[in-house]
GROMACS .gro file of C-alpha atoms in nm:
model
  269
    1UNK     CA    1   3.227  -4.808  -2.290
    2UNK     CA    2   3.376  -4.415  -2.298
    3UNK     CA    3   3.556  -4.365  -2.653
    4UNK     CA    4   3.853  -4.199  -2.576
    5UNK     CA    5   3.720  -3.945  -2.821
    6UNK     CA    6   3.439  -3.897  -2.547
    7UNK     CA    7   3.686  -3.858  -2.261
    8UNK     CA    8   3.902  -3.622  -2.435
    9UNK     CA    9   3.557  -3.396  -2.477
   10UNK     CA   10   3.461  -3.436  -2.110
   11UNK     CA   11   3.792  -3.261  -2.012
   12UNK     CA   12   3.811  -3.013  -2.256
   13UNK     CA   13   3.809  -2.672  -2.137
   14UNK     CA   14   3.442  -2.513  -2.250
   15UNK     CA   15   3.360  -2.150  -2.279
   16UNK     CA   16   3.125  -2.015  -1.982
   17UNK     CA   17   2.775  -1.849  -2.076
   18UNK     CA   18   2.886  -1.637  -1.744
   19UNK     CA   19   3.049  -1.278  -1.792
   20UNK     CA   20   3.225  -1.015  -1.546
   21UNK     CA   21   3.382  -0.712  -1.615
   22UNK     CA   22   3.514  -0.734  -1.205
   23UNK     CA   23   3.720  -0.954  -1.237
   24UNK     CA   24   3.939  -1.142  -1.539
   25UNK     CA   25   4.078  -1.514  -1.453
   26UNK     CA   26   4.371  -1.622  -1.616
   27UNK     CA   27   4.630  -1.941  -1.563
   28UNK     CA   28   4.872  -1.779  -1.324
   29UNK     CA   29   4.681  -1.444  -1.323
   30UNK     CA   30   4.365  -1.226  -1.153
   31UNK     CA   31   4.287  -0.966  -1.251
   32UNK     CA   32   4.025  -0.729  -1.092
   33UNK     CA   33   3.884  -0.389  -1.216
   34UNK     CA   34   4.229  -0.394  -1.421
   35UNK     CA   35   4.453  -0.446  -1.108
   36UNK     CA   36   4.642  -0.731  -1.036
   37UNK     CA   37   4.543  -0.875  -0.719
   38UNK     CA   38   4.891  -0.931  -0.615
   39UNK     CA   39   4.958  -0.564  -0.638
   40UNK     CA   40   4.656  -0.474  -0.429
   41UNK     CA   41   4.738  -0.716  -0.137
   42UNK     CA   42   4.902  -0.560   0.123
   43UNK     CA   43   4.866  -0.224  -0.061
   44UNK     CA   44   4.474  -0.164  -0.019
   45UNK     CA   45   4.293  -0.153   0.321
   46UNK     CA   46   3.931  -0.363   0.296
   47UNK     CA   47   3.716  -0.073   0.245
   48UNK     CA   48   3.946   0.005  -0.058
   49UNK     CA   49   3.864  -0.294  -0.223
   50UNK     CA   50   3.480  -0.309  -0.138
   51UNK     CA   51   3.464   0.069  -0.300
   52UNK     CA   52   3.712  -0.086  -0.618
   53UNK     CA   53   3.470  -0.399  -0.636
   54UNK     CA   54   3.165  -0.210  -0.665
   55UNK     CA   55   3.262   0.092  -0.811
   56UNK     CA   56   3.565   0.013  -1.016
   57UNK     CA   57   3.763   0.221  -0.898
   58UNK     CA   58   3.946   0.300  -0.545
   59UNK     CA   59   3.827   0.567  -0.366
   60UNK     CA   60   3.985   0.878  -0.241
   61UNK     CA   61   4.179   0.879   0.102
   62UNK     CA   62   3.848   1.089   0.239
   63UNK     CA   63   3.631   0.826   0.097
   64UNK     CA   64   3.800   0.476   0.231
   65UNK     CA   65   3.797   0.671   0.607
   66UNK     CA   66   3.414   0.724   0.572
   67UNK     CA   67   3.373   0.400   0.389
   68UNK     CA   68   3.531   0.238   0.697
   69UNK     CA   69   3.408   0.421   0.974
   70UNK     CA   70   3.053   0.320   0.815
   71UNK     CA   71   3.139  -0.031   0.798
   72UNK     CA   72   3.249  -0.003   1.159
   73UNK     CA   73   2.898   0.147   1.245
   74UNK     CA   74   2.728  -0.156   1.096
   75UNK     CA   75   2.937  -0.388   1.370
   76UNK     CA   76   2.663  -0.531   1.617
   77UNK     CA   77   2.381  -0.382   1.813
   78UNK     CA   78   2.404  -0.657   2.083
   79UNK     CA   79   2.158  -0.946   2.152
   80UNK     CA   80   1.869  -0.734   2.018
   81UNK     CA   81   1.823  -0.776   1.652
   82UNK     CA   82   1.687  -1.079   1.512
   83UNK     CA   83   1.967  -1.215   1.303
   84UNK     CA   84   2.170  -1.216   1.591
   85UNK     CA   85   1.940  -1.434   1.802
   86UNK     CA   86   1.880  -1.639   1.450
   87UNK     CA   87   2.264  -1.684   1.444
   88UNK     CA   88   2.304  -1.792   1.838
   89UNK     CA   89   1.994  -2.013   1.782
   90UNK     CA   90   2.158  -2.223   1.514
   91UNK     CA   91   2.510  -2.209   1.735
   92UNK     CA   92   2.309  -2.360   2.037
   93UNK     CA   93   2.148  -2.615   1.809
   94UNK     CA   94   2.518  -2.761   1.700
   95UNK     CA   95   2.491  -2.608   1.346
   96UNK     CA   96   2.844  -2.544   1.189
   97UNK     CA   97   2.965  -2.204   1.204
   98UNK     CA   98   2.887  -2.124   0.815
   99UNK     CA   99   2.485  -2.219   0.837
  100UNK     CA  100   2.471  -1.974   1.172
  101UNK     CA  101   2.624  -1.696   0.917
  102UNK     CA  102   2.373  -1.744   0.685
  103UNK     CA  103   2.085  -1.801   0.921
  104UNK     CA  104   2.166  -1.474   1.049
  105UNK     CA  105   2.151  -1.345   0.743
  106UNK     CA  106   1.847  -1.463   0.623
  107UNK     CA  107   1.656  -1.279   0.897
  108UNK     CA  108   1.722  -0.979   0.761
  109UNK     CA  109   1.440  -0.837   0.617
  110UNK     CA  110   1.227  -0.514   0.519
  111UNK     CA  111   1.166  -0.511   0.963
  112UNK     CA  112   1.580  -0.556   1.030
  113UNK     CA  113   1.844  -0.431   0.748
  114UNK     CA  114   1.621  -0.311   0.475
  115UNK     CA  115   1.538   0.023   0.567
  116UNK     CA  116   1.886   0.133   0.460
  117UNK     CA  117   1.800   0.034   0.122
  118UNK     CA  118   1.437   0.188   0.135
  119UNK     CA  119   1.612   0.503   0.265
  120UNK     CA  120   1.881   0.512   0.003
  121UNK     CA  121   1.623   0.492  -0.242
  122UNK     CA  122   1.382   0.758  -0.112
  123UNK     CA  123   1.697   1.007  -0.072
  124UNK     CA  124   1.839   0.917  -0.445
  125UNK     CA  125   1.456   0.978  -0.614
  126UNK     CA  126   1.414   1.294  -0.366
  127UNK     CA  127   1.812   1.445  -0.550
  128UNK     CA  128   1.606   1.309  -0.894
  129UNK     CA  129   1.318   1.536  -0.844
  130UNK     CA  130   1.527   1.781  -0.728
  131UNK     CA  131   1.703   1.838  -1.028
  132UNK     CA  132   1.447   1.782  -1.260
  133UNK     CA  133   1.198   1.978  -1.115
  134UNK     CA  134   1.416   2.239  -1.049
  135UNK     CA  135   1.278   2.210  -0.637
  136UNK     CA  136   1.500   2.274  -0.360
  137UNK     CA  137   1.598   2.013  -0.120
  138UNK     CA  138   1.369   2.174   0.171
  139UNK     CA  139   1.103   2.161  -0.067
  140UNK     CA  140   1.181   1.797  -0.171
  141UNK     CA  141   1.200   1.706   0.230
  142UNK     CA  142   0.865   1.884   0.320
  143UNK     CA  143   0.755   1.670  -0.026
  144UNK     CA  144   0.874   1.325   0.074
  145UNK     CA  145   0.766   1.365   0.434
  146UNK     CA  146   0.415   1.454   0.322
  147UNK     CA  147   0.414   1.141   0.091
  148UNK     CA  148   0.484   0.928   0.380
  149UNK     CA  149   0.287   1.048   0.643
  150UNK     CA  150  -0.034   1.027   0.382
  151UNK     CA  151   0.057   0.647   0.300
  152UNK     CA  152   0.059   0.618   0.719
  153UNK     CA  153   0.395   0.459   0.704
  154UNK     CA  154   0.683   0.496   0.884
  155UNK     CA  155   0.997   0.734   0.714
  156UNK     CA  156   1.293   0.461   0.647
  157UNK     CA  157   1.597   0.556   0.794
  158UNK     CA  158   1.430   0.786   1.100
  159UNK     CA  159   1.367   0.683   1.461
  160UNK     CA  160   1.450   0.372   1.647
  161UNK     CA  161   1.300   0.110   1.886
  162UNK     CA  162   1.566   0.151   2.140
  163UNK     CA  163   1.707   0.469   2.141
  164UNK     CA  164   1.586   0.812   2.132
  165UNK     CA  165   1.898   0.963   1.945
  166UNK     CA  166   2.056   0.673   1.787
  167UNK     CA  167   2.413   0.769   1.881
  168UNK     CA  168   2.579   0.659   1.581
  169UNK     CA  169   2.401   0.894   1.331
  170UNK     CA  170   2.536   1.208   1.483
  171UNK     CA  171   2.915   1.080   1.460
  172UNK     CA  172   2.863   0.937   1.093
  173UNK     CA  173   2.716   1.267   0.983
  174UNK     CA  174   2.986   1.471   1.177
  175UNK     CA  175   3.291   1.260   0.984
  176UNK     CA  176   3.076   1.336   0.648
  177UNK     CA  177   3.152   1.663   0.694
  178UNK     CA  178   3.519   1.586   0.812
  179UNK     CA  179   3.616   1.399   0.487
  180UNK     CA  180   3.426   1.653   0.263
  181UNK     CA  181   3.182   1.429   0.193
  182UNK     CA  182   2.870   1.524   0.318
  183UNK     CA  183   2.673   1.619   0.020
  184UNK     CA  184   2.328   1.665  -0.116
  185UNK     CA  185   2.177   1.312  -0.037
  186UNK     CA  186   2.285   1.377   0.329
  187UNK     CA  187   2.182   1.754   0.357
  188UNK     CA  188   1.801   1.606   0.212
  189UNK     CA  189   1.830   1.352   0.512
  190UNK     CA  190   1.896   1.712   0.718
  191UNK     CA  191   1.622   1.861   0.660
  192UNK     CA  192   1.400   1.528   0.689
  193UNK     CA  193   1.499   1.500   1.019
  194UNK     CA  194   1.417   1.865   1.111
  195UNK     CA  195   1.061   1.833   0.988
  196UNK     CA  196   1.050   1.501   1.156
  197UNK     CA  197   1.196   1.632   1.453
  198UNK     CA  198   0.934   1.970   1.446
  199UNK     CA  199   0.679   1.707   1.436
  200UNK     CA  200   0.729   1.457   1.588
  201UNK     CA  201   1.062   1.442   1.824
  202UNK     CA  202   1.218   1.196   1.562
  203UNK     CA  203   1.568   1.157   1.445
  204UNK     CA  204   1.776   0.995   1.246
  205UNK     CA  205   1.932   0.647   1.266
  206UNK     CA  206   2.175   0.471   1.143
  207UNK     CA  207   2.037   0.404   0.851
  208UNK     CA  208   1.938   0.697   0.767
  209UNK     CA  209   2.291   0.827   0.829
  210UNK     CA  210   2.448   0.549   0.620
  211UNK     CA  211   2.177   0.569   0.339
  212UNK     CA  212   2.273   0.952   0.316
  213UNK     CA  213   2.647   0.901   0.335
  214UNK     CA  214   2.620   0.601   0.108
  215UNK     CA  215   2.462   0.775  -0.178
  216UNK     CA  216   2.677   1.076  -0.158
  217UNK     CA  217   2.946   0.833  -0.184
  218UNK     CA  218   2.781   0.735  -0.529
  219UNK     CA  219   2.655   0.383  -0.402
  220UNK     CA  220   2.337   0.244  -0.587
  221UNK     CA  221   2.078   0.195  -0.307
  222UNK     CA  222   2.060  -0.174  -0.436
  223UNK     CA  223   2.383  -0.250  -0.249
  224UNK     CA  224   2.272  -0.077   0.086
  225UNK     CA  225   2.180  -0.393   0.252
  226UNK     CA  226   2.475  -0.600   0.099
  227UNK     CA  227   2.693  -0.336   0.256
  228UNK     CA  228   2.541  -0.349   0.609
  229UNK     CA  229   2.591  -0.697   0.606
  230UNK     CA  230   2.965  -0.692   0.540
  231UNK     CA  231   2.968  -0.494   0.819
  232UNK     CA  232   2.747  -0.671   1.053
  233UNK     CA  233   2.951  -1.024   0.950
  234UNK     CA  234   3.180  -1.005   1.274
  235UNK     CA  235   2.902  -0.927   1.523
  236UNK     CA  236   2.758  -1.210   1.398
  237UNK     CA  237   3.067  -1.448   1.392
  238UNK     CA  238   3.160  -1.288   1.735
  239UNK     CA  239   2.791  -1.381   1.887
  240UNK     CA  240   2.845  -1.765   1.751
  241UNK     CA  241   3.155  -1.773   1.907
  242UNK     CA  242   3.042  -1.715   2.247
  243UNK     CA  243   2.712  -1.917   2.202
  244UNK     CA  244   2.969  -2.219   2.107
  245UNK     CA  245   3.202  -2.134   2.399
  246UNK     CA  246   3.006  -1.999   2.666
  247UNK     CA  247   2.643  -2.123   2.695
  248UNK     CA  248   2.508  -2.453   2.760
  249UNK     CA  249   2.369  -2.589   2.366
  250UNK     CA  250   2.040  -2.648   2.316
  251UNK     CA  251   1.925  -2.304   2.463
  252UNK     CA  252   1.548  -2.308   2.543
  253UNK     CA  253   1.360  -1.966   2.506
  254UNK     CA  254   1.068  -2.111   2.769
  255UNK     CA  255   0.991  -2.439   2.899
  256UNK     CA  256   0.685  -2.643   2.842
  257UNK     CA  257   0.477  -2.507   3.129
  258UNK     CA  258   0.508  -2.189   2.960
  259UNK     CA  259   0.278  -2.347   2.675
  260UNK     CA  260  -0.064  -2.242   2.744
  261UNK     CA  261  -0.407  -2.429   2.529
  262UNK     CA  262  -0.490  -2.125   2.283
  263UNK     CA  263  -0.902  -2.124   2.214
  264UNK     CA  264  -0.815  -2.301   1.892
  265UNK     CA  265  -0.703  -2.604   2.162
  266UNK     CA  266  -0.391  -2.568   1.991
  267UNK     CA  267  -0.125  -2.458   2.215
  268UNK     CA  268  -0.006  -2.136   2.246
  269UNK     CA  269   0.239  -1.835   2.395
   0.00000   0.00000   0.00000
C-alpha cells in the first residue's frame, strides 16, 4: 500500500534537467525571448515571431517582408516533389491528417529540401574565407566552383529538374535588394551563378536564392531546412486535403499486370 508520504512525493512538483533561454513558463505567465506572449499576439505577424524565436529578437520592418515573402516561396511546387506524393500516399491510405504531415516530412532529404542547408553552408564558409583570407568574393566564387566541379558534384542551390530559370529566384533576389537586404552571402551566390551560367547555362534556384537571403539575414545554415518546411507545411496540408476530399482512397500507382518477373524471379517494375 502507497504511504501517503509516497503520494505526497509523486505529486510534488520536481525540477526539470531541461533548459531554454526561448522561452520562461510560469503559473499564469509565458514568457518568450523576454516578451510576454500576450503582448505579442495580435501585435506580431508570423514571420516576426519565427525571426524572435530563432534569433531573439524581432526583426526590422525590411526583414519580416523578406522573411515572409521567403516563406511564401517555400509554399508548394505541385504534385512533383516527393513529400508531397509521401503526404497524398498516407491521405489515400486513411492515415490521420497529422501522420500525412510528418510522412511528408520525412521524405525530405539531402535529394528534396537539403540543398538549402548545403547551400547556406557553402555561402557562410565561402564569407569565412573571405574575410580571413583577405580574398574577394569573385575570387571565393571562382574558388568554390572549382572545389565542386573537381569533387564531380553538383553546386547546391544551382539548377533545377524542371525549370530552366527557376522563376522564384529572380523575384527573391530582386526584393533582397528592395528591403536593403541583399548582402554579401547573396552577391557570392551572384557571382556563382555567373560562372555557372558562363559554363554551363545554369542558374540559380530557390534554394540558392533562399540560402543567400537567409544568411544575409543572419540565419545559421542549420535552420535552412527547418525553415523551408514551415513554409512548405500548407502545401502539404492543402495536398491532404484534396487527396481526403477529392480522390477515390486507396490510390494505386500501377496495377498488378504492370508487375513484370525481374531475372532474380522476383518481381519487378
Amino acid at each position: 500500500m502507497i504511504s501517503e508520504e509516497v503520494l505526497k512525493g509523486m505529486f510534488q512538483p520536481r525540477t526539470t534537467p531541461w533548459r531554454t533561454s526561448i522561452t520562461k513558463v510560469e503559473p499564469d505567465r509565458l514568457t518568450t525571448q523576454g516578451y510576454p506572449q500576450e503582448e505579442l499576439i495580435g501585435n506580431i505577424s508570423f514571420p516576426e515571431m519565427i525571426h524572435l524565436l530563432l534569433k531573439g529578437v524581432l526583426p526590422t520592418k525590411n526583414q519580416e517582408k523578406l522573411l515572409q515573402a521567403i516563406l511564401v516561396s517555400f509554399c508548394d511546387h505541385g504534385i512533383t516533389p516527393p513529400s508531397t506524393q509521401s503526404a497524398r500516399l498516407m491521405a489515400s491510405a486513411g492515415s490521420p491528417v497529422n501522420a500525412c504531415l510528418a510522412g511528408g516530412i520525412l521524405a525530405f532529404g539531402e535529394n528534396h529540401a537539403g540543398a538549402i542547408e548545403i547551400s547556406m553552408k557553402m555561402l557562410q564558409r565561402g564569407i569565412s574565407l573571405s574575410r580571413s583570407e583577405n580574398l574577394s568574393l569573385d575570387e571565393i566564387a571562382q574558388r568554390l566552383t572549382n572545389e565542386f566541379t573537381e569533387n564531380q558534384r553538383k553546386m547546391p542551390g544551382f539548377g533545377h529538374r524542371y525549370h530552366k530559370e527557376d522563376p522564384r529566384a529572380p523575384r527573391l533576389m530582386e526584393l533582397g535588394r528592395e528591403y536593403a537586404c541583399f548582402r554579401e552571402h547573396s552577391q557570392l551566390a551572384m557571382s556563382i551563378q555567373d560562372i555557372l551560367h558562363e559554363r554551363k547555362g545554369i542558374k540559380m534556384n530557390i534554394d540558392g536564392a533562399n540560402a543567400a537571403l537567409l544568411s544575409d539575414l543572419g540565419f545559421d545554415w542549420r535552420v535552412g531546412c527547418g525553415i523551408f518546411i514551415v513554409g512548405r507545411i500548407p502545401g502539404l496540408l492543402a495536398h491532404i486535403q484534396e487527396e481526403k476530399t477529392r480522390e477515390d482512397p486507396f490510390r494505386k500507382l500501377l496495377d498488378s499486370e504492370d508487375l513484370k518477373p525481374g531475372n532474380d524471379g522476383i518481381n519487378s517494375f
